[in-house]
């Protein structure tokens, strides 16, 4: 509480000491959808002073008395210039109209033209969802996570995977949030699609470098997603029908300019085609069923000009089922997320804004199998209860201070197994729940020392307690339990804490070029344990315990940014070095279900890692032809004393080269063409390199850890989009009416419903993996014959998932 009292005192002092300044503040929204617009540049032309809107579209800054031109600018929207005579604090709310020309030809990032040069932030990219739909899609589904994997420094985990690696970090080292709530499994269909329905999203921010102090809990990156707020003026609907999934989104105003609700739903229908008459009983796929669905909802209510409340909900579920009546075997595998978050924004004054957030996250995985009366179940999960209080204080035109507190109570089920036979029920062990409480306090200040030098400095203090109920099973070297220690509810089992400094600085070389540098330290108190080279629902989340300390990451980065051709082109080069302590891996020979009768943290070992590399980025921002090229050169190594004989090895997500090329071309108002090409060094993995016959049994010997590389990954995707024009459709309707009418003096009146008049439709045609490249998904060893008959054959076989895949989808919006 002392932290908040001191900060509040600073607010009072800062407010009273700047009485000669007048505050300009307000909200900026999209004039066509009435959605809040983050990242809008609002500034006074004469002074070149201003601010960018936050996630709620709010801006605020101070300037002296005078006559000014207030300039409001965002790519894909028409600039707005307002003449003001400033003699007192004023509130200016603006609805920016989209630019009909630029909106179709802009590339992904929608910010001020030279924001990449002027900002002090490194490795931060803001994506506007509306501009992502030009990227070729997979089976008609636009996917935010697939798009960010096309950016330098962000590497894909491969086909059928929404997991991503940022600057040498694992998928668990990325903090993924939607409206302040944490998302633990962001993939559907084993990673084919992300859980984020793009029609329900407003904006996406990726921080891959020096994250500000208001973020914590991960050591690699932050993916902060905001959902659409809902149109408070008129009804909107959008949706699409693809080959395997359909989706719909509806926005409904409840009270004009006061409240609105948005609802979005999506479902696959693969399961409808995995049964008769589409699949005969003799097929190997008969008895198989799979589907996923997700539901998004958000309610917004403006109680007053100073109080806004929003409630966001998400529920998604995957379900895989297989049954074979002939052998009496069946399996059912459901998994999914449930998320609820509530946010209250309160404006104390034009200098001070507070955001209070509450959220609940629930992720569960379950595998159930049955055969001839024997039932087997494996399940795991994690539940979070989170609260955060954040203050935005703008004491002067040169300072933007954020400070606050947050707390998360975690409940983990690392893995549990139960089984049942006729007349017998038994568990291999009690269901283990692990409990942890993670707290943080932070303050960060973004300030300008001069026109050339801008800095952001912050400090975060984090604290983690593992608490009871918990039982520690102490074992001897033979794995036998010698004694137990029992902890009561909320009794402290283990505690960790640390200071996390964050710094970044920008030096402006010219109006169009700058140098930036940064350093950050991050603590991570929860870990994802995986035995696979890709992210799967079976991966297990586990907290810090007395045996598992927090991971600590220290990252240093340096970058050069330059725009040219009147900001038509952006270019940048960033280099980084990151050192990581207390990484976890399964011990050799251990699997998630092993040692069920002992504590789950006994299965892991600790090590260190380092990652370093360079990222190159060139983007053409505007014009009929636009896009970008990204290239990453990187190294990631790890060292675990008890693995690989203590020798350093390349991490399974080490990628030497990673190239992405994205191109969009607008032929005319109806046809737009897009293409994506990717190339990446193959994944590292561990494979057997020798076999021996021991007592009549063939025994394999594994080579060096991650000592083998899969073949490089490369792929080309192409798409074409045909868009209809409501005005031209209305003209054709009128012409048909004129041909039919016999009264030449009659006046045509369009009696069609409003939604029909405003209906936009489009057809998207795409081809995934155009040249049919069989990219490796995994390798397995196939052993046939016998060593005794001299017919033994050992062969490594590669499995690829996707050949060339054409798809078509129809989309609508009104």
Short mmCIF file of N, CA, C and O in Angstrom, two decimals, residues 86-168:
data_model
loop_
_atom_site.label_atom_id
_atom_site.label_comp_id
_atom_site.label_asym_id
_atom_site.label_seq_id
_atom_site.Cartn_x
_atom_site.Cartn_y
_atom_site.Cartn_z
N UNK A 86 -6.97 27.13 -27.76
CA UNK A 86 -6.80 26.48 -26.47
C UNK A 86 -6.56 27.51 -25.37
O UNK A 86 -5.53 28.18 -25.32
N UNK A 87 -7.55 27.64 -24.48
CA UNK A 87 -7.42 28.51 -23.32
C UNK A 87 -7.73 27.77 -22.02
O UNK A 87 -7.55 28.30 -20.94
N UNK A 88 -8.21 26.53 -22.17
CA UNK A 88 -8.53 25.70 -21.00
C UNK A 88 -8.50 24.23 -21.42
O UNK A 88 -8.35 23.92 -22.60
N UNK A 89 -8.65 23.34 -20.46
CA UNK A 89 -8.70 21.92 -20.78
C UNK A 89 -9.91 21.63 -21.66
O UNK A 89 -11.02 22.15 -21.40
N UNK A 90 -9.69 20.81 -22.71
CA UNK A 90 -10.79 20.48 -23.61
C UNK A 90 -10.82 18.97 -23.88
O UNK A 90 -9.81 18.29 -23.78
N UNK A 91 -12.01 18.48 -24.22
CA UNK A 91 -12.21 17.08 -24.57
C UNK A 91 -12.67 17.02 -26.03
O UNK A 91 -13.68 17.63 -26.39
N UNK A 92 -11.95 16.29 -26.86
CA UNK A 92 -12.28 16.16 -28.28
C UNK A 92 -12.36 14.68 -28.63
O UNK A 92 -11.35 13.96 -28.60
N UNK A 93 -13.56 14.21 -28.94
CA UNK A 93 -13.78 12.84 -29.40
C UNK A 93 -13.97 12.85 -30.91
O UNK A 93 -14.69 13.70 -31.45
N UNK A 94 -13.32 11.91 -31.59
CA UNK A 94 -13.35 11.90 -33.05
C UNK A 94 -13.62 10.49 -33.55
O UNK A 94 -13.07 9.51 -33.03
N UNK A 95 -14.47 10.40 -34.59
CA UNK A 95 -14.69 9.15 -35.32
C UNK A 95 -13.97 9.26 -36.66
O UNK A 95 -14.37 10.05 -37.51
N UNK A 96 -12.89 8.50 -36.85
CA UNK A 96 -12.10 8.58 -38.08
C UNK A 96 -12.75 7.74 -39.18
O UNK A 96 -13.01 6.55 -38.98
N UNK A 97 -13.00 8.34 -40.34
CA UNK A 97 -13.53 7.53 -41.45
C UNK A 97 -12.43 6.74 -42.12
O UNK A 97 -11.31 7.24 -42.29
N UNK A 98 -12.70 5.50 -42.49
CA UNK A 98 -11.68 4.71 -43.22
C UNK A 98 -11.37 5.35 -44.55
O UNK A 98 -12.23 5.98 -45.18
N UNK A 99 -10.14 5.18 -45.00
CA UNK A 99 -9.73 5.63 -46.32
C UNK A 99 -10.01 4.51 -47.31
O UNK A 99 -9.39 3.46 -47.25
N UNK A 100 -10.93 4.74 -48.21
CA UNK A 100 -11.36 3.67 -49.12
C UNK A 100 -10.24 3.18 -50.01
O UNK A 100 -10.24 2.04 -50.47
N UNK A 101 -9.25 4.03 -50.29
CA UNK A 101 -8.15 3.64 -51.16
C UNK A 101 -7.03 3.02 -50.35
O UNK A 101 -6.60 1.89 -50.58
N UNK A 102 -6.57 3.74 -49.35
CA UNK A 102 -5.41 3.27 -48.58
C UNK A 102 -5.74 2.00 -47.82
O UNK A 102 -4.92 1.10 -47.70
N UNK A 103 -6.98 1.87 -47.34
CA UNK A 103 -7.33 0.70 -46.52
C UNK A 103 -7.13 -0.60 -47.26
O UNK A 103 -6.89 -1.64 -46.67
N UNK A 104 -7.21 -0.56 -48.59
CA UNK A 104 -7.05 -1.79 -49.36
C UNK A 104 -5.61 -2.06 -49.76
O UNK A 104 -5.29 -3.13 -50.24
N UNK A 105 -4.74 -1.06 -49.60
CA UNK A 105 -3.38 -1.23 -50.11
C UNK A 105 -2.34 -1.14 -49.02
O UNK A 105 -1.16 -1.20 -49.29
N UNK A 106 -2.77 -1.03 -47.78
CA UNK A 106 -1.82 -0.89 -46.69
C UNK A 106 -1.34 -2.26 -46.24
O UNK A 106 -2.04 -3.24 -46.36
N UNK A 107 -0.13 -2.33 -45.72
CA UNK A 107 0.34 -3.58 -45.13
C UNK A 107 -0.13 -3.65 -43.69
O UNK A 107 -0.92 -2.83 -43.24
N UNK A 108 0.42 -4.61 -42.94
CA UNK A 108 -0.22 -5.00 -41.69
C UNK A 108 -0.24 -3.93 -40.62
O UNK A 108 -1.24 -3.68 -40.00
N UNK A 109 0.87 -3.28 -40.36
CA UNK A 109 0.96 -2.44 -39.17
C UNK A 109 0.30 -1.10 -39.41
O UNK A 109 0.67 -0.38 -40.32
N UNK A 110 -0.72 -0.76 -38.63
CA UNK A 110 -1.46 0.47 -38.82
C UNK A 110 -1.13 1.50 -37.79
O UNK A 110 -1.84 1.65 -36.80
N UNK A 111 -0.06 2.27 -37.95
CA UNK A 111 0.36 3.28 -37.00
C UNK A 111 0.77 4.54 -37.76
O UNK A 111 0.69 4.61 -38.98
N UNK A 112 1.20 5.53 -37.02
CA UNK A 112 1.73 6.73 -37.64
C UNK A 112 2.87 6.34 -38.57
O UNK A 112 3.63 5.41 -38.32
N UNK A 113 3.01 7.09 -39.68
CA UNK A 113 3.91 6.69 -40.76
C UNK A 113 5.32 6.38 -40.28
O UNK A 113 5.93 5.42 -40.74
N UNK A 114 5.87 7.18 -39.38
CA UNK A 114 7.24 6.93 -38.92
C UNK A 114 7.29 6.54 -37.46
O UNK A 114 8.28 6.79 -36.77
N UNK A 115 6.22 5.90 -36.99
CA UNK A 115 6.17 5.51 -35.58
C UNK A 115 7.28 4.53 -35.22
O UNK A 115 7.80 4.55 -34.10
N UNK A 116 7.66 3.66 -36.17
CA UNK A 116 8.72 2.70 -35.89
C UNK A 116 10.05 3.39 -35.60
O UNK A 116 10.89 2.88 -34.85
N UNK A 117 10.26 4.57 -36.18
CA UNK A 117 11.48 5.34 -35.95
C UNK A 117 11.37 6.18 -34.68
O UNK A 117 12.29 6.24 -33.87
N UNK A 118 10.22 6.83 -34.48
CA UNK A 118 10.06 7.78 -33.39
C UNK A 118 9.88 7.12 -32.02
O UNK A 118 10.29 7.67 -31.00
N UNK A 119 9.28 5.94 -31.98
CA UNK A 119 9.00 5.29 -30.71
C UNK A 119 10.28 4.83 -30.03
O UNK A 119 11.27 4.48 -30.68
N UNK A 120 10.26 4.80 -28.69
CA UNK A 120 11.41 4.30 -27.94
C UNK A 120 11.35 2.79 -27.76
O UNK A 120 12.29 2.18 -27.26
N UNK A 121 10.25 2.16 -28.17
CA UNK A 121 10.08 0.73 -27.95
C UNK A 121 10.76 -0.08 -29.04
O UNK A 121 10.69 0.25 -30.21
N UNK A 122 11.39 -1.18 -28.62
CA UNK A 122 12.04 -2.10 -29.54
C UNK A 122 11.25 -3.40 -29.62
O UNK A 122 10.67 -3.84 -28.64
N UNK A 123 11.26 -4.00 -30.81
CA UNK A 123 10.64 -5.30 -30.98
C UNK A 123 9.16 -5.32 -30.67
O UNK A 123 8.62 -6.36 -30.30
N UNK A 124 8.49 -4.18 -30.82
CA UNK A 124 7.06 -4.08 -30.55
C UNK A 124 6.32 -3.84 -31.86
O UNK A 124 6.64 -2.90 -32.58
N UNK A 125 5.34 -4.68 -32.15
CA UNK A 125 4.59 -4.58 -33.39
C UNK A 125 3.11 -4.61 -33.06
O UNK A 125 2.64 -5.49 -32.33
N UNK A 126 2.37 -3.63 -33.58
CA UNK A 126 0.92 -3.59 -33.40
C UNK A 126 0.26 -3.97 -34.72
O UNK A 126 0.57 -3.42 -35.76
N UNK A 127 -0.66 -4.91 -34.63
CA UNK A 127 -1.35 -5.43 -35.81
C UNK A 127 -2.82 -5.05 -35.74
O UNK A 127 -3.46 -5.23 -34.71
N UNK A 128 -3.33 -4.51 -36.84
CA UNK A 128 -4.76 -4.25 -36.95
C UNK A 128 -5.41 -5.44 -37.63
O UNK A 128 -5.02 -5.84 -38.74
N UNK A 129 -6.40 -6.02 -36.97
CA UNK A 129 -7.01 -7.24 -37.48
C UNK A 129 -7.61 -7.03 -38.86
O UNK A 129 -7.55 -7.91 -39.72
N UNK A 130 -8.16 -5.85 -39.13
CA UNK A 130 -8.79 -5.59 -40.43
C UNK A 130 -7.79 -5.71 -41.57
O UNK A 130 -8.16 -6.02 -42.70
N UNK A 131 -6.50 -5.46 -41.29
CA UNK A 131 -5.48 -5.50 -42.34
C UNK A 131 -4.83 -6.87 -42.48
O UNK A 131 -3.98 -7.05 -43.34
N UNK A 132 -5.22 -7.83 -41.65
CA UNK A 132 -4.61 -9.16 -41.72
C UNK A 132 -5.31 -10.07 -42.72
O UNK A 132 -4.79 -11.12 -43.07
N UNK A 133 -6.47 -9.65 -43.20
CA UNK A 133 -7.28 -10.56 -44.00
C UNK A 133 -6.81 -10.67 -45.44
O UNK A 133 -7.39 -11.41 -46.22
N UNK A 134 -5.76 -9.92 -45.79
CA UNK A 134 -5.19 -10.09 -47.13
C UNK A 134 -4.22 -11.27 -47.19
O UNK A 134 -3.88 -11.73 -48.27
N UNK A 135 -3.78 -11.76 -46.03
CA UNK A 135 -2.83 -12.87 -45.99
C UNK A 135 -3.53 -14.16 -46.41
O UNK A 135 -4.67 -14.42 -46.00
N UNK A 136 -2.90 -15.00 -47.24
CA UNK A 136 -3.53 -16.28 -47.62
C UNK A 136 -3.96 -17.08 -46.40
O UNK A 136 -3.24 -17.14 -45.40
N UNK A 137 -5.13 -17.69 -46.49
CA UNK A 137 -5.70 -18.39 -45.34
C UNK A 137 -5.65 -19.89 -45.56
O UNK A 137 -5.49 -20.37 -46.67
N UNK A 138 -5.78 -20.62 -44.46
CA UNK A 138 -5.81 -22.08 -44.49
C UNK A 138 -7.24 -22.53 -44.30
O UNK A 138 -7.84 -22.30 -43.24
N UNK A 139 -7.83 -23.14 -45.34
CA UNK A 139 -9.22 -23.59 -45.31
C UNK A 139 -10.18 -22.47 -44.92
O UNK A 139 -11.16 -22.68 -44.21
N UNK A 140 -9.88 -21.24 -45.38
CA UNK A 140 -10.80 -20.13 -45.21
C UNK A 140 -10.78 -19.47 -43.86
O UNK A 140 -11.59 -18.58 -43.60
N UNK A 141 -9.87 -19.86 -42.96
CA UNK A 141 -9.83 -19.30 -41.62
C UNK A 141 -8.65 -18.35 -41.46
O UNK A 141 -7.50 -18.77 -41.55
N UNK A 142 -8.94 -17.07 -41.21
CA UNK A 142 -7.88 -16.11 -40.93
C UNK A 142 -7.34 -16.37 -39.52
O UNK A 142 -8.11 -16.56 -38.58
N UNK A 143 -6.02 -16.35 -39.38
CA UNK A 143 -5.41 -16.79 -38.13
C UNK A 143 -4.34 -15.81 -37.69
O UNK A 143 -3.32 -15.64 -38.34
N UNK A 144 -4.61 -15.16 -36.56
CA UNK A 144 -3.66 -14.17 -36.03
C UNK A 144 -2.30 -14.80 -35.74
O UNK A 144 -1.26 -14.24 -36.07
N UNK A 145 -2.29 -15.98 -35.14
CA UNK A 145 -1.02 -16.59 -34.75
C UNK A 145 -0.20 -16.99 -35.96
O UNK A 145 1.04 -16.97 -35.92
N UNK A 146 -0.87 -17.39 -37.05
CA UNK A 146 -0.12 -17.71 -38.26
C UNK A 146 0.55 -16.47 -38.84
O UNK A 146 1.64 -16.54 -39.41
N UNK A 147 -0.10 -15.31 -38.70
CA UNK A 147 0.46 -14.07 -39.25
C UNK A 147 1.68 -13.61 -38.45
O UNK A 147 2.69 -13.21 -39.03
N UNK A 148 1.62 -13.67 -37.13
CA UNK A 148 2.77 -13.19 -36.36
C UNK A 148 3.99 -14.08 -36.58
O UNK A 148 5.13 -13.64 -36.40
N UNK A 149 3.77 -15.34 -37.00
CA UNK A 149 4.90 -16.22 -37.29
C UNK A 149 5.63 -15.82 -38.57
O UNK A 149 6.70 -16.35 -38.86
N UNK A 150 5.07 -14.86 -39.31
CA UNK A 150 5.73 -14.35 -40.51
C UNK A 150 6.62 -13.15 -40.22
O UNK A 150 7.22 -12.59 -41.13
N UNK A 151 6.71 -12.74 -38.96
CA UNK A 151 7.52 -11.58 -38.57
C UNK A 151 8.90 -12.03 -38.14
O UNK A 151 9.07 -13.12 -37.58
N UNK A 152 9.93 -11.22 -38.37
CA UNK A 152 11.29 -11.61 -37.96
C UNK A 152 11.38 -11.76 -36.44
O UNK A 152 10.78 -11.01 -35.69
N UNK A 153 12.14 -12.76 -36.02
CA UNK A 153 12.30 -13.03 -34.59
C UNK A 153 11.25 -13.95 -34.03
O UNK A 153 11.36 -14.41 -32.90
N UNK A 154 10.18 -14.23 -34.82
CA UNK A 154 9.11 -15.13 -34.40
C UNK A 154 9.13 -16.33 -35.33
O UNK A 154 9.03 -16.19 -36.54
N UNK A 155 9.28 -17.51 -34.75
CA UNK A 155 9.44 -18.72 -35.55
C UNK A 155 8.29 -19.68 -35.33
O UNK A 155 7.83 -19.87 -34.20
N UNK A 156 7.86 -20.26 -36.43
CA UNK A 156 6.77 -21.23 -36.37
C UNK A 156 7.29 -22.57 -35.85
O UNK A 156 8.44 -22.93 -36.06
N UNK A 157 6.39 -23.30 -35.18
CA UNK A 157 6.74 -24.65 -34.74
C UNK A 157 6.51 -25.68 -35.83
O UNK A 157 6.75 -26.86 -35.63
N UNK A 158 6.03 -25.23 -37.01
CA UNK A 158 5.82 -26.15 -38.12
C UNK A 158 4.35 -26.30 -38.46
O UNK A 158 3.48 -25.62 -37.90
N UNK A 159 4.06 -27.18 -39.42
CA UNK A 159 2.68 -27.43 -39.81
C UNK A 159 1.86 -27.90 -38.62
O UNK A 159 2.36 -28.53 -37.70
N UNK A 160 0.56 -27.56 -38.69
CA UNK A 160 -0.39 -28.02 -37.66
C UNK A 160 0.03 -27.59 -36.27
O UNK A 160 -0.06 -28.34 -35.32
N UNK A 161 0.50 -26.34 -36.15
CA UNK A 161 0.94 -25.89 -34.84
C UNK A 161 0.80 -24.38 -34.73
O UNK A 161 1.28 -23.65 -35.59
N UNK A 162 0.12 -23.93 -33.68
CA UNK A 162 0.03 -22.50 -33.42
C UNK A 162 1.04 -22.05 -32.38
O UNK A 162 1.10 -20.88 -32.04
N UNK A 163 1.83 -23.00 -31.86
CA UNK A 163 2.91 -22.62 -30.97
C UNK A 163 3.94 -21.79 -31.72
O UNK A 163 4.18 -22.00 -32.90
N UNK A 164 4.52 -20.82 -31.04
CA UNK A 164 5.53 -20.00 -31.69
C UNK A 164 6.68 -19.74 -30.73
O UNK A 164 6.50 -19.72 -29.51
N UNK A 165 7.86 -19.56 -31.31
CA UNK A 165 9.08 -19.35 -30.55
C UNK A 165 9.60 -17.94 -30.83
O UNK A 165 9.69 -17.54 -31.99
N UNK A 166 9.91 -17.21 -29.80
CA UNK A 166 10.37 -15.82 -29.94
C UNK A 166 11.78 -15.70 -29.39
O UNK A 166 12.02 -15.95 -28.20
N UNK A 167 12.70 -15.39 -30.28
CA UNK A 167 14.09 -15.14 -29.89
C UNK A 167 14.65 -16.23 -28.99
O UNK A 167 15.22 -15.97 -27.93
N UNK A 168 14.48 -17.46 -29.42
CA UNK A 168 15.08 -18.58 -28.71
C UNK A 168 14.32 -19.10 -27.52
O UNK A 168 14.77 -20.04 -26.87
#
